PDB file of C-alpha atoms in Angstrom:
ATOM      1  CA  UNK A1258    -179.050 116.076 103.441  1.00 86.00           C
ATOM      2  CA  UNK A1259    -180.107 119.089 101.469  1.00 94.00           C
ATOM      3  CA  UNK A1260    -177.710 122.006 100.858  1.00 95.00           C
ATOM      4  CA  UNK A1261    -178.636 125.351  99.457  1.00 97.00           C
ATOM      5  CA  UNK A1262    -176.009 126.486  96.960  1.00 97.00           C
ATOM      6  CA  UNK A1263    -177.468 129.736  95.706  1.00 97.00           C
ATOM      7  CA  UNK A1264    -180.338 131.945  96.584  1.00 97.00           C
ATOM      8  CA  UNK A1265    -182.061 135.177  95.528  1.00 97.00           C
ATOM      9  CA  UNK A1266    -184.934 137.104  97.062  1.00 96.00           C
ATOM     10  CA  UNK A1267    -187.114 139.435  94.952  1.00 95.00           C
ATOM     11  CA  UNK A1268    -189.948 141.689  96.067  1.00 92.00           C
ATOM     12  CA  UNK A1269    -192.880 141.655  93.687  1.00 91.00           C
ATOM     13  CA  UNK A1270    -195.387 144.484  93.857  1.00 84.00           C
ATOM     14  CA  UNK A1271    -196.828 144.932  90.319  1.00 67.00           C
ATOM     15  CA  UNK A1272    -199.699 147.112  91.477  1.00 64.00           C
ATOM     16  CA  UNK A1273    -197.704 149.698  93.393  1.00 66.00           C
ATOM     17  CA  UNK A1274    -194.813 149.643  90.930  1.00 71.00           C
ATOM     18  CA  UNK A1275    -192.357 149.276  93.832  1.00 77.00           C
ATOM     19  CA  UNK A1276    -190.905 145.831  92.957  1.00 87.00           C
ATOM     20  CA  UNK A1277    -187.287 145.108  93.759  1.00 92.00           C
ATOM     21  CA  UNK A1278    -185.391 142.633  91.699  1.00 94.00           C
ATOM     22  CA  UNK A1279    -182.228 141.988  93.716  1.00 95.00           C
ATOM     23  CA  UNK A1280    -178.848 142.957  92.333  1.00 95.00           C
ATOM     24  CA  UNK A1281    -177.031 140.396  94.441  1.00 96.00           C
ATOM     25  CA  UNK A1282    -177.575 136.887  95.722  1.00 96.00           C
ATOM     26  CA  UNK A1283    -179.049 136.343  99.138  1.00 95.00           C
ATOM     27  CA  UNK A1284    -176.381 135.585 101.802  1.00 93.00           C
ATOM     28  CA  UNK A1285    -176.874 132.099 103.169  1.00 92.00           C
ATOM     29  CA  UNK A1286    -175.005 132.266 106.446  1.00 83.00           C
ATOM     30  CA  UNK A1287    -176.546 130.872 109.661  1.00 84.00           C
ATOM     31  CA  UNK A1288    -180.224 131.538 110.290  1.00 91.00           C
ATOM     32  CA  UNK A1289    -181.128 132.393 106.688  1.00 92.00           C
ATOM     33  CA  UNK A1290    -180.026 129.007 105.498  1.00 94.00           C
ATOM     34  CA  UNK A1291    -181.755 127.217 108.392  1.00 94.00           C
ATOM     35  CA  UNK A1292    -184.975 129.139 107.713  1.00 95.00           C
ATOM     36  CA  UNK A1293    -185.072 128.167 104.025  1.00 96.00           C
ATOM     37  CA  UNK A1294    -184.030 124.523 104.715  1.00 96.00           C
ATOM     38  CA  UNK A1295    -186.949 124.258 107.194  1.00 95.00           C
ATOM     39  CA  UNK A1296    -189.380 125.374 104.484  1.00 96.00           C
ATOM     40  CA  UNK A1297    -187.812 123.014 101.912  1.00 96.00           C
ATOM     41  CA  UNK A1298    -188.370 119.992 104.156  1.00 95.00           C
ATOM     42  CA  UNK A1299    -191.907 121.097 105.095  1.00 95.00           C
ATOM     43  CA  UNK A1300    -192.947 121.736 101.514  1.00 95.00           C
ATOM     44  CA  UNK A1301    -191.601 118.381 100.312  1.00 93.00           C
ATOM     45  CA  UNK A1302    -194.022 116.670 102.728  1.00 92.00           C
ATOM     46  CA  UNK A1303    -197.003 118.729 101.779  1.00 92.00           C
ATOM     47  CA  UNK A1304    -200.064 116.639 100.781  1.00 90.00           C
ATOM     48  CA  UNK A1305    -201.170 119.518  98.552  1.00 91.00           C
ATOM     49  CA  UNK A1306    -198.144 119.315  96.222  1.00 92.00           C
ATOM     50  CA  UNK A1307    -198.841 118.191  92.660  1.00 94.00           C
ATOM     51  CA  UNK A1308    -196.639 116.476  90.093  1.00 94.00           C
ATOM     52  CA  UNK A1309    -196.176 118.606  86.997  1.00 95.00           C
ATOM     53  CA  UNK A1310    -194.919 118.219  83.452  1.00 95.00           C
ATOM     54  CA  UNK A1311    -193.507 121.030  81.368  1.00 97.00           C
ATOM     55  CA  UNK A1312    -195.316 121.844  78.119  1.00 96.00           C
ATOM     56  CA  UNK A1313    -193.151 121.153  75.113  1.00 95.00           C
ATOM     57  CA  UNK A1314    -193.000 124.868  74.235  1.00 96.00           C
ATOM     58  CA  UNK A1315    -192.507 126.069  77.825  1.00 97.00           C
ATOM     59  CA  UNK A1316    -190.409 129.251  77.918  1.00 97.00           C
ATOM     60  CA  UNK A1317    -189.452 128.498  81.485  1.00 97.00           C
ATOM     61  CA  UNK A1318    -187.987 125.070  80.420  1.00 97.00           C
ATOM     62  CA  UNK A1319    -185.939 126.940  77.793  1.00 97.00           C
ATOM     63  CA  UNK A1320    -184.703 129.352  80.420  1.00 97.00           C
ATOM     64  CA  UNK A1321    -183.723 126.495  82.717  1.00 97.00           C
ATOM     65  CA  UNK A1322    -181.746 124.894  79.856  1.00 96.00           C
ATOM     66  CA  UNK A1323    -179.969 128.205  79.126  1.00 96.00           C
ATOM     67  CA  UNK A1324    -179.042 128.483  82.767  1.00 97.00           C
ATOM     68  CA  UNK A1325    -177.734 124.888  82.959  1.00 97.00           C
ATOM     69  CA  UNK A1326    -175.708 125.479  79.765  1.00 96.00           C
ATOM     70  CA  UNK A1327    -174.081 128.588  81.292  1.00 96.00           C
ATOM     71  CA  UNK A1328    -175.772 131.108  79.047  1.00 96.00           C
ATOM     72  CA  UNK A1329    -177.153 132.891  82.095  1.00 95.00           C
ATOM     73  CA  UNK A1330    -175.776 133.167  85.610  1.00 96.00           C
ATOM     74  CA  UNK A1331    -177.987 132.352  88.592  1.00 97.00           C
ATOM     75  CA  UNK A1332    -178.961 135.893  89.446  1.00 97.00           C
ATOM     76  CA  UNK A1333    -179.959 136.775  85.900  1.00 96.00           C
ATOM     77  CA  UNK A1334    -181.922 133.523  85.668  1.00 97.00           C
ATOM     78  CA  UNK A1335    -183.756 134.307  88.961  1.00 97.00           C
ATOM     79  CA  UNK A1336    -184.608 137.795  87.733  1.00 97.00           C
ATOM     80  CA  UNK A1337    -186.118 136.322  84.568  1.00 97.00           C
ATOM     81  CA  UNK A1338    -188.397 134.224  86.715  1.00 97.00           C
ATOM     82  CA  UNK A1339    -189.347 137.263  88.805  1.00 96.00           C
ATOM     83  CA  UNK A1340    -190.187 139.197  85.657  1.00 95.00           C
ATOM     84  CA  UNK A1341    -192.517 136.358  84.586  1.00 95.00           C
ATOM     85  CA  UNK A1342    -194.373 136.644  87.868  1.00 94.00           C
ATOM     86  CA  UNK A1343    -194.605 140.434  87.502  1.00 92.00           C
ATOM     87  CA  UNK A1344    -196.109 140.206  84.048  1.00 91.00           C
ATOM     88  CA  UNK A1345    -198.692 137.782  85.280  1.00 90.00           C
ATOM     89  CA  UNK A1346    -199.571 139.705  88.430  1.00 90.00           C
ATOM     90  CA  UNK A1347    -199.923 142.981  86.520  1.00 87.00           C
ATOM     91  CA  UNK A1348    -203.160 141.512  85.143  1.00 87.00           C
ATOM     92  CA  UNK A1349    -204.304 139.914  88.441  1.00 86.00           C
ATOM     93  CA  UNK A1350    -207.067 141.207  90.642  1.00 83.00           C
ATOM     94  CA  UNK A1351    -205.106 140.558  93.826  1.00 75.00           C
ATOM     95  CA  UNK A1352    -202.532 143.347  94.167  1.00 64.00           C
ATOM     96  CA  UNK A1353    -200.803 142.340  97.393  1.00 71.00           C
ATOM     97  CA  UNK A1354    -197.000 142.513  97.570  1.00 82.00           C
ATOM     98  CA  UNK A1355    -195.259 139.128  97.434  1.00 90.00           C
ATOM     99  CA  UNK A1356    -191.777 137.819  98.133  1.00 93.00           C
ATOM    100  CA  UNK A1357    -190.170 135.359  95.693  1.00 96.00           C
ATOM    101  CA  UNK A1358    -187.319 133.120  96.714  1.00 97.00           C
ATOM    102  CA  UNK A1359    -185.365 131.439  93.998  1.00 98.00           C
ATOM    103  CA  UNK A1360    -182.979 128.706  95.226  1.00 98.00           C
ATOM    104  CA  UNK A1361    -180.659 126.123  93.752  1.00 98.00           C
ATOM    105  CA  UNK A1362    -180.098 123.223  96.099  1.00 97.00           C
ATOM    106  CA  UNK A1363    -178.588 119.776  95.955  1.00 96.00           C
ATOM    107  CA  UNK A1364    -179.002 116.520  97.813  1.00 92.00           C
ATOM    108  CA  UNK A1365    -176.200 114.039  97.051  1.00 89.00           C
ATOM    109  CA  UNK A1366    -175.729 114.452  93.312  1.00 88.00           C
ATOM    110  CA  UNK A1367    -179.208 115.682  92.548  1.00 94.00           C
ATOM    111  CA  UNK A1368    -179.566 119.385  91.691  1.00 96.00           C
ATOM    112  CA  UNK A1369    -182.910 121.089  92.284  1.00 97.00           C
ATOM    113  CA  UNK A1370    -184.518 124.430  91.578  1.00 98.00           C
ATOM    114  CA  UNK A1371    -186.791 125.613  94.348  1.00 98.00           C
ATOM    115  CA  UNK A1372    -189.254 128.507  94.174  1.00 98.00           C
ATOM    116  CA  UNK A1373    -191.124 129.928  97.191  1.00 97.00           C
ATOM    117  CA  UNK A1374    -193.775 132.591  96.806  1.00 96.00           C
ATOM    118  CA  UNK A1375    -195.355 134.199  99.886  1.00 93.00           C
ATOM    119  CA  UNK A1376    -197.217 137.272 101.021  1.00 86.00           C
ATOM    120  CA  UNK A1377    -195.705 139.381 103.685  1.00 75.00           C
ATOM    121  CA  UNK A1378    -197.784 140.505 106.649  1.00 71.00           C
ATOM    122  CA  UNK A1379    -197.670 143.176 109.315  1.00 70.00           C
ATOM    123  CA  UNK A1380    -196.401 142.192 112.767  1.00 71.00           C
ATOM    124  CA  UNK A1381    -195.639 143.694 116.135  1.00 71.00           C
ATOM    125  CA  UNK A1382    -192.969 143.145 118.734  1.00 71.00           C
ATOM    126  CA  UNK A1383    -192.505 144.474 122.253  1.00 78.00           C
ATOM    127  CA  UNK A1384    -190.321 147.568 122.553  1.00 80.00           C
ATOM    128  CA  UNK A1385    -188.875 149.125 125.737  1.00 84.00           C
ATOM    129  CA  UNK A1386    -189.320 152.936 125.861  1.00 86.00           C
ATOM    130  CA  UNK A1387    -188.123 155.415 128.423  1.00 87.00           C
ATOM    131  CA  UNK A1388    -191.072 157.534 129.590  1.00 83.00           C
ATOM    132  CA  UNK A1389    -191.395 160.226 132.183  1.00 85.00           C
ATOM    133  CA  UNK A1390    -192.685 157.606 134.600  1.00 84.00           C
ATOM    134  CA  UNK A1391    -189.849 155.191 133.851  1.00 83.00           C
ATOM    135  CA  UNK A1392    -189.247 152.290 131.491  1.00 85.00           C
ATOM    136  CA  UNK A1393    -192.383 150.935 129.791  1.00 86.00           C
ATOM    137  CA  UNK A1394    -193.230 148.275 127.280  1.00 85.00           C
ATOM    138  CA  UNK A1395    -194.998 149.214 124.078  1.00 79.00           C
ATOM    139  CA  UNK A1396    -195.862 147.555 120.780  1.00 74.00           C
ATOM    140  CA  UNK A1397    -193.638 148.366 117.781  1.00 76.00           C
ATOM    141  CA  UNK A1398    -194.638 147.636 114.177  1.00 72.00           C
ATOM    142  CA  UNK A1399    -192.283 145.252 112.419  1.00 69.00           C
ATOM    143  CA  UNK A1400    -193.503 146.117 108.928  1.00 64.00           C
ATOM    144  CA  UNK A1401    -193.380 143.207 106.433  1.00 69.00           C
ATOM    145  CA  UNK A1402    -192.857 139.803 107.989  1.00 76.00           C
ATOM    146  CA  UNK A1403    -192.243 136.497 106.224  1.00 85.00           C
ATOM    147  CA  UNK A1404    -193.926 133.231 107.306  1.00 85.00           C
ATOM    148  CA  UNK A1405    -192.190 131.724 110.353  1.00 87.00           C
ATOM    149  CA  UNK A1406    -190.074 128.545 109.987  1.00 87.00           C
ATOM    150  CA  UNK A1407    -192.953 126.652 111.573  1.00 87.00           C
ATOM    151  CA  UNK A1408    -195.530 128.026 109.087  1.00 88.00           C
ATOM    152  CA  UNK A1409    -195.830 127.072 105.418  1.00 89.00           C
ATOM    153  CA  UNK A1410    -195.027 129.009 102.303  1.00 94.00           C
ATOM    154  CA  UNK A1411    -198.089 130.093 100.309  1.00 93.00           C
ATOM    155  CA  UNK A1412    -196.844 128.560  97.116  1.00 96.00           C
ATOM    156  CA  UNK A1413    -193.816 126.521  96.028  1.00 97.00           C
ATOM    157  CA  UNK A1414    -192.239 124.654  93.106  1.00 97.00           C
ATOM    158  CA  UNK A1415    -189.470 122.041  92.964  1.00 98.00           C
ATOM    159  CA  UNK A1416    -187.829 121.249  89.691  1.00 98.00           C
ATOM    160  CA  UNK A1417    -185.322 118.390  89.357  1.00 97.00           C
ATOM    161  CA  UNK A1418    -182.574 119.883  87.203  1.00 97.00           C
ATOM    162  CA  UNK A1419    -181.666 116.470  85.735  1.00 96.00           C
ATOM    163  CA  UNK A1420    -185.047 115.041  84.836  1.00 96.00           C
ATOM    164  CA  UNK A1421    -187.044 118.328  84.811  1.00 96.00           C
ATOM    165  CA  UNK A1422    -189.671 116.631  86.967  1.00 96.00           C
ATOM    166  CA  UNK A1423    -191.849 119.217  88.704  1.00 97.00           C
ATOM    167  CA  UNK A1424    -193.744 119.334  91.989  1.00 97.00           C
ATOM    168  CA  UNK A1425    -195.827 122.367  92.746  1.00 96.00           C
ATOM    169  CA  UNK A1426    -198.407 123.848  95.068  1.00 96.00           C
ATOM    170  CA  UNK A1427    -200.088 126.941  93.744  1.00 94.00           C
ATOM    171  CA  UNK A1428    -203.049 129.281  94.324  1.00 93.00           C
ATOM    172  CA  UNK A1429    -205.560 130.385  91.753  1.00 92.00           C
ATOM    173  CA  UNK A1430    -205.722 134.131  90.911  1.00 92.00           C
ATOM    174  CA  UNK A1431    -208.173 136.081  88.866  1.00 92.00           C
ATOM    175  CA  UNK A1432    -206.120 137.159  85.768  1.00 91.00           C
ATOM    176  CA  UNK A1433    -208.052 139.212  83.279  1.00 90.00           C
ATOM    177  CA  UNK A1434    -211.246 137.712  84.715  1.00 90.00           C
ATOM    178  CA  UNK A1435    -210.075 134.123  84.435  1.00 92.00           C
ATOM    179  CA  UNK A1436    -209.188 131.805  87.390  1.00 93.00           C
ATOM    180  CA  UNK A1437    -205.583 130.797  86.706  1.00 93.00           C
ATOM    181  CA  UNK A1438    -202.836 128.991  88.654  1.00 94.00           C
ATOM    182  CA  UNK A1439    -200.129 131.622  87.981  1.00 94.00           C
ATOM    183  CA  UNK A1440    -197.093 129.651  89.149  1.00 96.00           C
ATOM    184  CA  UNK A1441    -197.590 126.502  87.068  1.00 96.00           C
ATOM    185  CA  UNK A1442    -199.587 127.842  84.176  1.00 95.00           C
ATOM    186  CA  UNK A1443    -198.042 131.271  83.442  1.00 95.00           C
ATOM    187  CA  UNK A1444    -194.564 131.010  84.991  1.00 96.00           C
ATOM    188  CA  UNK A1445    -193.419 127.401  84.750  1.00 97.00           C
ATOM    189  CA  UNK A1446    -195.852 126.647  81.895  1.00 96.00           C
ATOM    190  CA  UNK A1447    -196.561 123.055  83.019  1.00 96.00           C
ATOM    191  CA  UNK A1448    -199.556 120.756  83.510  1.00 94.00           C
ATOM    192  CA  UNK A1449    -200.548 119.559  86.984  1.00 89.00           C
ATOM    193  CA  UNK A1450    -201.694 116.154  88.236  1.00 80.00           C
ATOM    194  CA  UNK A1451    -204.047 115.944  91.261  1.00 66.00           C
ATOM    195  CA  UNK A1452    -202.421 116.258  94.651  1.00 53.00           C
ATOM    196  CA  UNK A1453    -202.550 113.444  97.226  1.00 52.00           C
ATOM    197  CA  UNK A1454    -205.191 115.396  99.136  1.00 63.00           C
ATOM    198  CA  UNK A1455    -207.316 115.878  96.003  1.00 50.00           C
ATOM    199  CA  UNK A1456    -207.000 112.202  94.988  1.00 52.00           C
ATOM    200  CA  UNK A1457    -208.081 111.100  98.490  1.00 52.00           C
ATOM    201  CA  UNK A1458    -211.064 113.442  98.396  1.00 56.00           C
ATOM    202  CA  UNK A1459    -212.081 112.164  94.998  1.00 53.00           C
ATOM    203  CA  UNK A1460    -211.870 108.534  96.080  1.00 49.00           C
ATOM    204  CA  UNK A1461    -213.826 109.338  99.234  1.00 55.00           C
ATOM    205  CA  UNK A1462    -216.548 111.203  97.298  1.00 57.00           C
ATOM    206  CA  UNK A1463    -216.844 108.280  94.842  1.00 58.00           C
ATOM    207  CA  UNK A1464    -217.094 105.746  97.693  1.00 50.00           C
ATOM    208  CA  UNK A1465    -219.903 107.791  99.258  1.00 58.00           C
ATOM    209  CA  UNK A1466    -221.857 107.805  96.024  1.00 59.00           C
ATOM    210  CA  UNK A1467    -221.481 104.092  95.566  1.00 56.00           C
ATOM    211  CA  UNK A1468    -222.488 103.387  99.183  1.00 57.00           C
ATOM    212  CA  UNK A1469    -225.578 105.580  98.863  1.00 64.00           C
ATOM    213  CA  UNK A1470    -226.547 103.934  95.551  1.00 62.00           C
ATOM    214  CA  UNK A1471    -226.409 100.462  97.077  1.00 59.00           C
ATOM    215  CA  UNK A1472    -227.847 101.219 100.499  1.00 63.00           C
ATOM    216  CA  UNK A1473    -224.570 101.237 102.448  1.00 61.00           C
ATOM    217  CA  UNK A1474    -223.436 103.752 105.117  1.00 57.00           C
ATOM    218  CA  UNK A1475    -221.774 106.572 103.082  1.00 56.00           C
ATOM    219  CA  UNK A1476    -219.926 108.024 106.094  1.00 58.00           C
ATOM    220  CA  UNK A1477    -218.459 104.677 107.194  1.00 60.00           C
ATOM    221  CA  UNK A1478    -217.504 103.798 103.610  1.00 51.00           C
ATOM    222  CA  UNK A1479    -215.745 107.093 103.063  1.00 49.00           C
ATOM    223  CA  UNK A1480    -213.883 106.778 106.345  1.00 55.00           C
ATOM    224  CA  UNK A1481    -212.834 103.226 105.403  1.00 53.00           C
ATOM    225  CA  UNK A1482    -211.455 104.440 102.074  1.00 45.00           C
ATOM    226  CA  UNK A1483    -209.449 107.195 103.756  1.00 48.00           C
ATOM    227  CA  UNK A1484    -208.105 104.793 106.301  1.00 58.00           C
ATOM    228  CA  UNK A1485    -207.135 102.282 103.637  1.00 51.00           C
ATOM    229  CA  UNK A1486    -205.420 104.937 101.447  1.00 44.00           C
ATOM    230  CA  UNK A1487    -203.634 106.386 104.409  1.00 48.00           C
ATOM    231  CA  UNK A1488    -202.266 102.956 105.267  1.00 53.00           C
ATOM    232  CA  UNK A1489    -200.942 102.246 101.804  1.00 48.00           C
TER     233      UNK A1489
END
């Protein structure tokens, strides 16, 4: 069973200059903890997550070591990660505001660093108002909403704090005209292996080409490969 020990929430808005790096940890009572735990479990099962390996000279790896050795407390460490995102996004074409969750969790004796990055979105809820004709229902703007517990976080990273093994799902951004995975490449500074979904697609595409070259049914062959891999 996973337990969240520490958490911080930072608002990243490099374009508008209205970022907020929290001065206190995120309270984890009740629904907040349940919400984050739901996303941890969902993200762990994602077919899009990729295994990662820190570069030897990764600054993020050095920051993790400093945190584990007690040179930085959790909040200061989380703010350092937020600042890394802000530096990267200050050069990105996409200027939308994002929310960054930094968590430390454990399962049995295994400690884990978890990062969630998501865009907020506008939402509406019904509101009861007293009009001259009586009570009426209207729509009220809820401002910035996070993904629901049933939805998925846009991007995430899991780092085993014992082995430093990494699993990540990230999006590409246009940074100074280059397509870059900001989370793994600029923040974590790690390499990525193909995800399960990408590996399956590559195997399927290869099977199609072989079938076409030797007169077989490309669609049936690709479907058979997917079925075989899914059953492994």
